[in-house]
Amino acid sequence: MIVLEGVTKVYSLGAVQVRALDGVDLSINRGEIVAVMGVSGSGKSTLMNILGCLDVPTSGSYSLDGEDVGSLDDDKLAYIRNRKVGFVFQTYNLLPRLTALANVELPLLYGRGRRQRRQRAQEALERVGLADRMRHKPAELSGGQQQRVGIARALVKDPAILLADEPTGNLDSRSSEEIISMLIRLNRDEGITVVVVTHSPEIAARTDRVISMLDGRIVDDTPVDRDR
Amino acid sequence: MNLLDIANSALTSLWANKLRSSLTVLGIVIGVAAVISLMSIGRGAQASITERIQSLGTNLLFVQPGATSFGGIFFGQGSASTLTLDDAYAISDPTAIPSVSAVAPELSTFGDIVFGRENTSTQVLGVTTEYLDVRNLELSTGGFISQGHVTNRSEVAVLGSFTSETLFGLRDPVGQTIRINDRRFTVIGVLDSEGGGPFGQLDDQILVPITTAYYRLASERTTQGDVTVNLISVQVEDEDLMDQAEGEIATLLRLRHRLTSEDDFTINNQQDTLETLEETTDTFVMFLGAIAGISLLVGGIGIMNIMLVSVTERTREIGIRKAMGATRRDILVQFMSEAIVLSIGGGGIGVLAGIALSRLIDGRTLLGQNFETVFSGDIVVLALFVSAAIGLFFGIYPAVRAARQHPIDALRYE
C-alpha cells in the first residue's frame, strides 16, 4: 500500500545542506495504524510531508496505492492529495471564516466528484458526531470539536490514507482521548489506514506498530504486543 | 470549481474585509466615473461644434477661383477672377450635372453705406435668388432678391440684421432708400440674425443682385465683359453624391475654361471640413478620456496593492487549500476572481456615478462655461472593458504569487 525505498530528502538552507531524511525504507499495509515517534528534528514531519504528497523525495522511490508518486509534478500531486490523502493537523487548520460544513466541503471543491457536495459533507460530520454543529464557525467550537471537523474534512473524500500530525498536541486529556479513540475506531471499524505522529507513548501503545526516528533514519520499527 | 463556487468564494472573502474592499472599489469607481463624465463633456462639445457646421448644410460644395501669382508673389486662394456667372449657370444646368440641386454664386465687394445721417462701411455681397436657400438663411422682414432683380440689375438691397440696426435702429428699413457708394438702393428685406460663423460675421453685410454688384459696384471687370464671381456655393441633392458632383463640376469647368494642365479653380467640400473637425474633436475627447484613465490606473494599482496584502495574510489559507488538493490553477483563479470582482464591481458603480454626474453637469454653467454632455453606450462599454482589463492586469501578479506558494511553507506560515 505504502512503499518507500531509499527515500532521501535534502534541504538547502543557504550554504548548508540538511539531510532531513536519509535513506528511509518503509512499507505500511492497508488497514494498519502506525505511530511515528521521535524528537523534533528527527525527520518525522518531513516523512509525513512526503507520505502526504506535499513534497517529493530528493532521491528514492515512493509508491502510494500502487502508484509511483515520487516524481510527479505539482498538479498531479495536488490530485493525489485530493483523492488519496486526508490530513489531520495539530493546529486543525480550519478556515476561520467558513462554517464547519463549508470547511468539510473544501476538498470537494477541488478535483472531481463534486456531486452531492453538501450531503457528503453532512455525512462526514455525522460520522464524527458533529451533526448539530454544522453551521458553527471554528471559533464557536471547542478544540476537540474543531479537531473533529478536521477529521471529517480528511474523511470526506474517502482517502486511502489518513495522516495525523500530532492530532492531540493542542488538546486537553479528555478531548485527546476522544480524538484518539475516533482514529482507532475509524481504523478498526472502517479499515482506514492511519499514520499518526505522536510524542505520547500511551497513544503509541494503542496502535499496531511504532516507528521511531532519529536523524532522518528509522531506528526502530516494532509491532505493538498487546498481550503484554 | 464551477463559476458559481468561484464567485461565491470571491464575494465571501471580500465581504470579510468590507472596509478594505470598499475603499479599493472606490478607487475604480472614481476612475470610471471620471472617464464617463469627462468623455460625455467632450462629446457634448463635439456635438455642439458639429451642429453649428451642419446648420450651414453638409451637402455644400464651394467652388472658388484659383490663386494668382504676380512676379512670384502668391496672392492666395480666390484672388483670381476666373469664375463667371455663366460658369455658375452652367453648373446649375440639370442636364450637365443632375446631382446638383441649387447653385448660389456670389461676388463680394466693399461699399460705403449711407442712410440719412448714419453711415457705415461693410461687405456688399452680390447674390442670386438661390442664395437664401443654399445658405440656409431666413428673412426677418420683407422679401428677397428675385430673378427679375438679377436680370434687370435692379438697385435693391437686403440688409444683414446688424447692418440694419446700425443704419435704422428700431425703425423698419423696408421701402427706405440707402446709398451704396453714392448709388441709391431700395431696401426690400432684412435677414434674421445668424451669429458668428466660420465664414465671418454674417450679420454685418448687404446683399444685392449679383449683376448690380458687378456692373454698378465692383471695381474690377474682365476683358470679356463676363460677370465674375468670388464663390459659387453648390448644393448637392444627397451627401452620398458629393464626390461624384465634385468630379463632374471639375470636369465641366475644365471644359469651359479649356484647361489642359493646372486648374484655375478649387472645390472645397463641406463634408471634408466636417470630417476634419470631427477627427480633431475625437482626439480631444480621447485625450479627456485618457486623463481620466490615469485615475483608473491608480485605482488598478490600489487593487494590486490590496491583493498583495491579502495574499500574504492568507498564506496559511493557501497552504490549507493546497493540502486539500487545490491546484495552482485553482488558487490562481480564486485570487484573480477577487481582483476582477473588485474592478468590475467598481466599474459598475462607477458607470452609474458617471451617468449621474454627466446628467448633473448637462446644461449647467460652471466657471463661466456652459457645459453640454452627450452620453452614449459606447463610453460605458469602454469604461467597463478598461476596468475589467485593469482588474485582470493588476490581479494577475498577486494571484501568481499566491499560486506559486509551496504548500509546506504556506502551511507553516505564521
Short mmCIF file of C-alpha atoms in Angstrom, two decimals, chain B residues 85-392:
data_model
loop_
_atom_site.label_atom_id
_atom_site.label_comp_id
_atom_site.label_asym_id
_atom_site.label_seq_id
_atom_site.Cartn_x
_atom_site.Cartn_y
_atom_site.Cartn_z
CA LEU B 85 -21.76 83.95 -63.58
CA ASP B 86 -22.08 81.84 -66.73
CA ASP B 87 -19.98 79.13 -65.02
CA ALA B 88 -22.48 79.15 -62.18
CA TYR B 89 -25.41 78.84 -64.59
CA ALA B 90 -23.64 76.00 -66.37
CA ILE B 91 -23.20 74.12 -63.10
CA SER B 92 -26.87 74.59 -62.26
CA ASP B 93 -27.93 73.13 -65.60
CA PRO B 94 -29.60 69.83 -64.61
CA THR B 95 -28.72 68.18 -67.90
CA ALA B 96 -25.00 68.75 -67.26
CA ILE B 97 -24.84 67.72 -63.59
CA PRO B 98 -28.04 66.07 -62.39
CA SER B 99 -26.91 65.69 -58.76
CA VAL B 100 -26.77 69.46 -58.24
CA SER B 101 -29.94 70.82 -56.72
CA ALA B 102 -29.10 74.53 -56.41
CA VAL B 103 -26.25 76.89 -57.18
CA ALA B 104 -25.59 80.23 -55.49
CA PRO B 105 -22.81 82.36 -56.97
CA GLU B 106 -21.62 85.37 -55.07
CA LEU B 107 -19.43 88.37 -55.72
CA SER B 108 -18.17 90.26 -52.76
CA THR B 109 -17.05 93.86 -52.67
CA PHE B 110 -16.94 96.63 -50.13
CA GLY B 111 -19.11 99.66 -50.01
CA ASP B 112 -19.78 102.86 -48.05
CA ILE B 113 -23.39 102.85 -46.99
CA VAL B 114 -25.32 105.97 -46.04
CA PHE B 115 -28.81 106.43 -44.72
CA GLY B 116 -29.71 109.91 -43.63
CA ARG B 117 -27.06 110.89 -41.12
CA GLU B 118 -26.00 107.31 -40.41
CA ASN B 119 -23.21 105.71 -42.37
CA THR B 120 -21.20 102.52 -42.25
CA SER B 121 -18.70 100.62 -44.34
CA THR B 122 -19.33 96.94 -44.88
CA GLN B 123 -19.22 93.98 -47.20
CA VAL B 124 -21.61 94.13 -50.12
CA LEU B 125 -22.39 90.72 -51.49
CA GLY B 126 -23.75 90.24 -54.99
CA VAL B 127 -26.01 87.17 -54.94
CA THR B 128 -28.82 85.45 -56.82
CA THR B 129 -32.23 84.24 -55.68
CA GLU B 130 -30.87 80.80 -54.71
CA TYR B 131 -28.53 82.27 -52.08
CA LEU B 132 -31.22 82.31 -49.39
CA ASP B 133 -31.95 78.57 -49.70
CA VAL B 134 -28.44 77.34 -50.30
CA ARG B 135 -27.05 79.18 -47.29
CA ASN B 136 -29.97 78.26 -45.09
CA LEU B 137 -30.85 81.88 -44.28
CA GLU B 138 -34.14 83.28 -43.00
CA LEU B 139 -35.69 86.69 -43.61
CA SER B 140 -36.93 88.55 -40.57
CA THR B 141 -38.91 91.05 -42.64
CA GLY B 142 -39.58 91.94 -46.29
CA GLY B 143 -38.64 89.90 -49.36
CA PHE B 144 -35.50 88.61 -51.07
CA ILE B 145 -33.78 89.35 -54.38
CA SER B 146 -35.79 87.87 -57.26
CA GLN B 147 -34.69 86.54 -60.65
CA GLY B 148 -36.14 89.73 -62.15
CA HIS B 149 -33.89 91.86 -59.94
CA VAL B 150 -30.87 89.92 -61.19
CA THR B 151 -31.85 90.16 -64.83
CA ASN B 152 -32.65 93.90 -64.61
CA ARG B 153 -29.65 94.77 -62.48
CA SER B 154 -32.13 96.31 -60.02
CA GLU B 155 -30.82 98.55 -57.32
CA VAL B 156 -32.38 96.76 -54.38
CA ALA B 157 -30.73 95.58 -51.16
CA VAL B 158 -31.33 93.06 -48.38
CA LEU B 159 -29.66 94.03 -45.10
CA GLY B 160 -27.95 91.86 -42.54
CA SER B 161 -29.53 92.25 -39.10
CA PHE B 162 -26.52 94.05 -37.65
CA THR B 163 -26.25 96.44 -40.60
CA SER B 164 -29.95 97.14 -40.37
CA GLU B 165 -29.61 98.02 -36.73
CA THR B 166 -26.62 100.27 -37.40
CA LEU B 167 -28.44 102.26 -40.07
CA PHE B 168 -32.05 102.17 -38.92
CA GLY B 169 -32.03 101.35 -35.25
CA LEU B 170 -35.52 100.16 -34.42
CA ARG B 171 -37.20 101.65 -37.49
CA ASP B 172 -38.49 99.44 -40.30
CA PRO B 173 -35.96 99.64 -43.15
CA VAL B 174 -38.17 98.05 -45.81
CA GLY B 175 -39.01 100.57 -48.55
CA GLN B 176 -36.35 103.04 -47.41
CA THR B 177 -33.65 104.22 -49.76
CA ILE B 178 -29.99 103.90 -48.82
CA ARG B 179 -26.87 104.91 -50.71
CA ILE B 180 -24.17 102.38 -51.52
CA ASN B 181 -21.10 104.07 -53.00
CA ASP B 182 -23.38 107.04 -53.85
CA ARG B 183 -25.90 104.90 -55.73
CA ARG B 184 -29.42 104.74 -54.46
CA PHE B 185 -30.75 101.30 -53.41
CA THR B 186 -34.18 100.40 -52.11
CA VAL B 187 -34.20 98.16 -49.07
CA ILE B 188 -36.52 95.21 -49.73
CA GLY B 189 -35.78 92.94 -46.77
CA VAL B 190 -33.76 92.19 -43.64
CA LEU B 191 -32.11 88.85 -42.74
CA ASP B 192 -32.52 87.05 -39.46
CA SER B 193 -29.58 87.12 -37.10
CA GLU B 194 -27.21 84.19 -37.71
CA GLY B 195 -24.49 84.87 -35.19
CA GLY B 196 -20.83 84.41 -35.98
CA GLY B 197 -19.93 81.62 -38.32
CA PRO B 198 -16.83 80.07 -39.76
CA PHE B 199 -17.20 82.39 -42.78
CA GLY B 200 -17.13 85.64 -40.86
CA GLN B 201 -19.71 87.92 -39.40
CA LEU B 202 -22.79 87.06 -41.44
CA ASP B 203 -24.97 89.70 -39.81
CA ASP B 204 -22.90 92.66 -40.96
CA GLN B 205 -23.40 92.63 -44.72
CA ILE B 206 -25.64 93.86 -47.50
CA LEU B 207 -26.96 91.60 -50.23
CA VAL B 208 -27.66 93.00 -53.71
CA PRO B 209 -28.34 91.31 -57.08
CA ILE B 210 -25.08 89.87 -58.41
CA THR B 211 -25.37 91.71 -61.72
CA THR B 212 -25.88 95.01 -59.92
CA ALA B 213 -22.84 94.30 -57.78
CA TYR B 214 -20.74 93.61 -60.82
CA TYR B 215 -21.87 96.42 -63.11
CA ARG B 216 -22.58 99.15 -60.55
CA LEU B 217 -20.31 98.50 -57.57
CA ALA B 218 -17.30 96.26 -58.33
CA SER B 219 -14.07 97.87 -59.31
CA GLU B 220 -12.69 95.09 -61.49
CA ARG B 221 -14.08 93.94 -64.78
CA THR B 222 -12.89 91.17 -67.06
CA THR B 223 -11.87 91.91 -70.59
CA GLN B 224 -14.55 89.63 -71.98
CA GLY B 225 -17.23 91.51 -70.10
CA ASP B 226 -18.45 88.41 -68.23
CA VAL B 227 -19.75 88.84 -64.70
CA THR B 228 -17.09 87.39 -62.37
CA VAL B 229 -17.84 85.73 -59.08
CA ASN B 230 -15.75 85.06 -55.98
CA LEU B 231 -17.51 81.97 -54.80
CA ILE B 232 -20.07 79.51 -56.07
CA SER B 233 -21.90 77.57 -53.40
CA VAL B 234 -23.30 74.36 -54.85
CA GLN B 235 -25.99 72.43 -53.09
CA VAL B 236 -25.88 68.70 -53.85
CA GLU B 237 -29.03 66.60 -53.69
CA ASP B 238 -27.57 63.97 -51.41
CA GLU B 239 -24.48 63.78 -49.19
CA ASP B 240 -23.54 60.50 -50.82
CA LEU B 241 -23.29 62.19 -54.21
CA MET B 242 -20.77 64.81 -53.02
CA ASP B 243 -17.68 63.18 -54.51
CA GLN B 244 -19.44 62.46 -57.77
CA ALA B 245 -20.73 66.04 -58.04
CA GLU B 246 -17.31 67.42 -57.21
CA GLY B 247 -15.77 65.43 -60.07
CA GLU B 248 -18.45 66.46 -62.52
CA ILE B 249 -18.15 70.15 -61.66
CA ALA B 250 -14.38 69.98 -62.06
CA THR B 251 -14.74 68.34 -65.48
CA LEU B 252 -17.34 70.87 -66.57
CA LEU B 253 -15.22 73.83 -65.53
CA ARG B 254 -12.09 72.42 -67.17
CA LEU B 255 -14.02 72.08 -70.42
CA ARG B 256 -15.48 75.57 -70.15
CA HIS B 257 -12.13 77.12 -69.32
CA ARG B 258 -10.35 74.99 -71.94
CA LEU B 259 -7.79 73.86 -69.37
CA THR B 260 -5.14 71.35 -70.23
CA SER B 261 -2.85 71.37 -67.21
CA GLU B 262 -3.44 73.21 -63.97
CA ASP B 263 -6.92 74.03 -62.66
CA ASP B 264 -7.77 77.72 -62.24
CA PHE B 265 -10.33 76.90 -59.55
CA THR B 266 -10.62 74.88 -56.38
CA ILE B 267 -13.54 72.95 -54.92
CA ASN B 268 -13.99 72.62 -51.18
CA ASN B 269 -16.26 70.08 -49.65
CA GLN B 270 -18.27 70.93 -46.54
CA GLN B 271 -18.26 67.25 -45.62
CA ASP B 272 -14.45 67.21 -45.65
CA THR B 273 -14.35 70.20 -43.34
CA LEU B 274 -16.76 68.48 -41.02
CA GLU B 275 -14.77 65.26 -41.06
CA THR B 276 -11.51 67.03 -40.31
CA LEU B 277 -13.17 68.84 -37.45
CA GLU B 278 -14.67 65.64 -36.13
CA GLU B 279 -11.29 63.95 -36.21
CA THR B 280 -9.84 66.84 -34.24
CA THR B 281 -12.59 66.76 -31.64
CA ASP B 282 -12.37 62.97 -31.44
CA THR B 283 -8.74 63.35 -30.45
CA PHE B 284 -9.85 65.89 -27.88
CA VAL B 285 -12.43 63.50 -26.43
CA MET B 286 -9.93 60.64 -26.31
CA PHE B 287 -7.46 62.95 -24.62
CA LEU B 288 -10.00 63.80 -21.92
CA GLY B 289 -10.73 60.10 -21.52
CA ALA B 290 -7.03 59.31 -21.23
CA ILE B 291 -6.56 61.89 -18.49
CA ALA B 292 -9.45 60.34 -16.58
CA GLY B 293 -7.98 56.93 -17.41
CA ILE B 294 -4.94 57.80 -15.30
CA SER B 295 -7.11 57.81 -12.19
CA LEU B 296 -8.49 54.46 -13.29
CA LEU B 297 -4.91 53.22 -13.49
CA VAL B 298 -4.24 54.46 -9.97
CA GLY B 299 -7.34 52.57 -8.86
CA GLY B 300 -5.90 49.47 -10.50
CA ILE B 301 -2.66 49.90 -8.56
CA GLY B 302 -4.84 50.06 -5.44
CA ILE B 303 -6.31 46.69 -6.35
CA MET B 304 -2.88 45.19 -6.85
CA ASN B 305 -1.69 46.60 -3.53
CA ILE B 306 -4.59 45.19 -1.58
CA MET B 307 -4.41 41.85 -3.34
CA LEU B 308 -0.71 41.54 -2.43
CA VAL B 309 -1.55 42.24 1.21
CA SER B 310 -4.35 39.72 1.01
CA VAL B 311 -2.11 37.02 -0.45
CA THR B 312 0.40 37.49 2.37
CA GLU B 313 -2.30 37.47 5.03
CA ARG B 314 -3.87 34.36 3.66
CA THR B 315 -0.72 32.35 3.07
CA ARG B 316 -1.93 29.76 5.57
CA GLU B 317 -5.28 29.52 3.84
CA ILE B 318 -3.44 28.91 0.58
CA GLY B 319 -1.46 26.14 2.29
CA ILE B 320 -4.62 24.52 3.65
CA ARG B 321 -6.34 24.69 0.28
CA LYS B 322 -3.31 23.19 -1.42
CA ALA B 323 -3.15 20.38 1.14
CA MET B 324 -6.79 19.68 0.35
CA GLY B 325 -5.91 19.26 -3.31
CA ALA B 326 -6.20 22.74 -4.80
CA THR B 327 -4.01 23.04 -7.89
CA ARG B 328 -2.03 26.14 -8.79
CA ARG B 329 -4.76 26.98 -11.22
CA ASP B 330 -7.44 26.76 -8.52
CA ILE B 331 -5.55 29.23 -6.33
CA LEU B 332 -4.78 31.49 -9.29
CA VAL B 333 -8.44 31.58 -10.30
CA GLN B 334 -9.51 32.29 -6.72
CA PHE B 335 -7.33 35.39 -6.34
CA MET B 336 -7.89 36.57 -9.91
CA SER B 337 -11.62 36.38 -9.39
CA GLU B 338 -11.36 38.55 -6.29
CA ALA B 339 -9.43 41.20 -8.21
CA ILE B 340 -11.91 41.06 -11.08
CA VAL B 341 -14.92 41.27 -8.76
CA LEU B 342 -13.34 44.39 -7.23
CA SER B 343 -12.68 46.01 -10.59
CA ILE B 344 -15.93 45.10 -12.31
CA GLY B 345 -17.93 45.96 -9.20
CA GLY B 346 -16.14 49.31 -9.09
CA GLY B 347 -16.71 49.68 -12.83
CA GLY B 348 -20.45 49.10 -12.46
CA ILE B 349 -20.86 51.58 -9.62
CA GLY B 350 -18.57 53.98 -11.47
CA VAL B 351 -20.77 53.82 -14.57
CA LEU B 352 -23.84 54.76 -12.52
CA ALA B 353 -21.92 57.55 -10.78
CA GLY B 354 -20.56 58.77 -14.12
CA ILE B 355 -24.01 58.83 -15.71
CA ALA B 356 -25.42 60.69 -12.71
CA LEU B 357 -22.56 63.18 -12.83
CA SER B 358 -22.92 63.89 -16.53
CA ARG B 359 -26.68 64.35 -16.11
CA LEU B 360 -25.94 66.80 -13.31
CA ILE B 361 -23.49 68.82 -15.41
CA ASP B 362 -25.64 68.82 -18.54
CA GLY B 363 -26.85 72.29 -19.47
CA ARG B 364 -25.29 73.95 -16.43
CA THR B 365 -22.91 76.86 -16.40
CA LEU B 366 -19.77 76.20 -14.42
CA LEU B 367 -16.87 78.67 -14.15
CA GLY B 368 -18.46 80.76 -16.88
CA GLN B 369 -18.60 77.84 -19.29
CA ASN B 370 -21.83 76.35 -20.49
CA PHE B 371 -21.49 72.58 -20.38
CA GLU B 372 -23.44 70.19 -22.50
CA THR B 373 -22.92 66.49 -22.16
CA VAL B 374 -23.67 63.76 -24.63
CA PHE B 375 -23.83 60.34 -23.09
CA SER B 376 -23.60 57.18 -25.12
CA GLY B 377 -23.40 53.46 -24.54
CA ASP B 378 -20.01 53.01 -26.13
CA ILE B 379 -18.40 55.04 -23.35
CA VAL B 380 -19.96 52.68 -20.80
CA VAL B 381 -18.71 49.64 -22.70
CA LEU B 382 -15.26 51.19 -22.96
CA ALA B 383 -15.14 52.07 -19.25
CA LEU B 384 -16.32 48.61 -18.19
CA PHE B 385 -13.92 46.93 -20.55
CA VAL B 386 -10.99 49.00 -19.34
CA SER B 387 -11.83 48.41 -15.68
CA ALA B 388 -12.12 44.65 -16.24
CA ALA B 389 -8.81 44.72 -18.10
CA ILE B 390 -7.25 46.62 -15.21
CA GLY B 391 -8.57 44.03 -12.76
CA LEU B 392 -7.03 41.28 -14.88
#
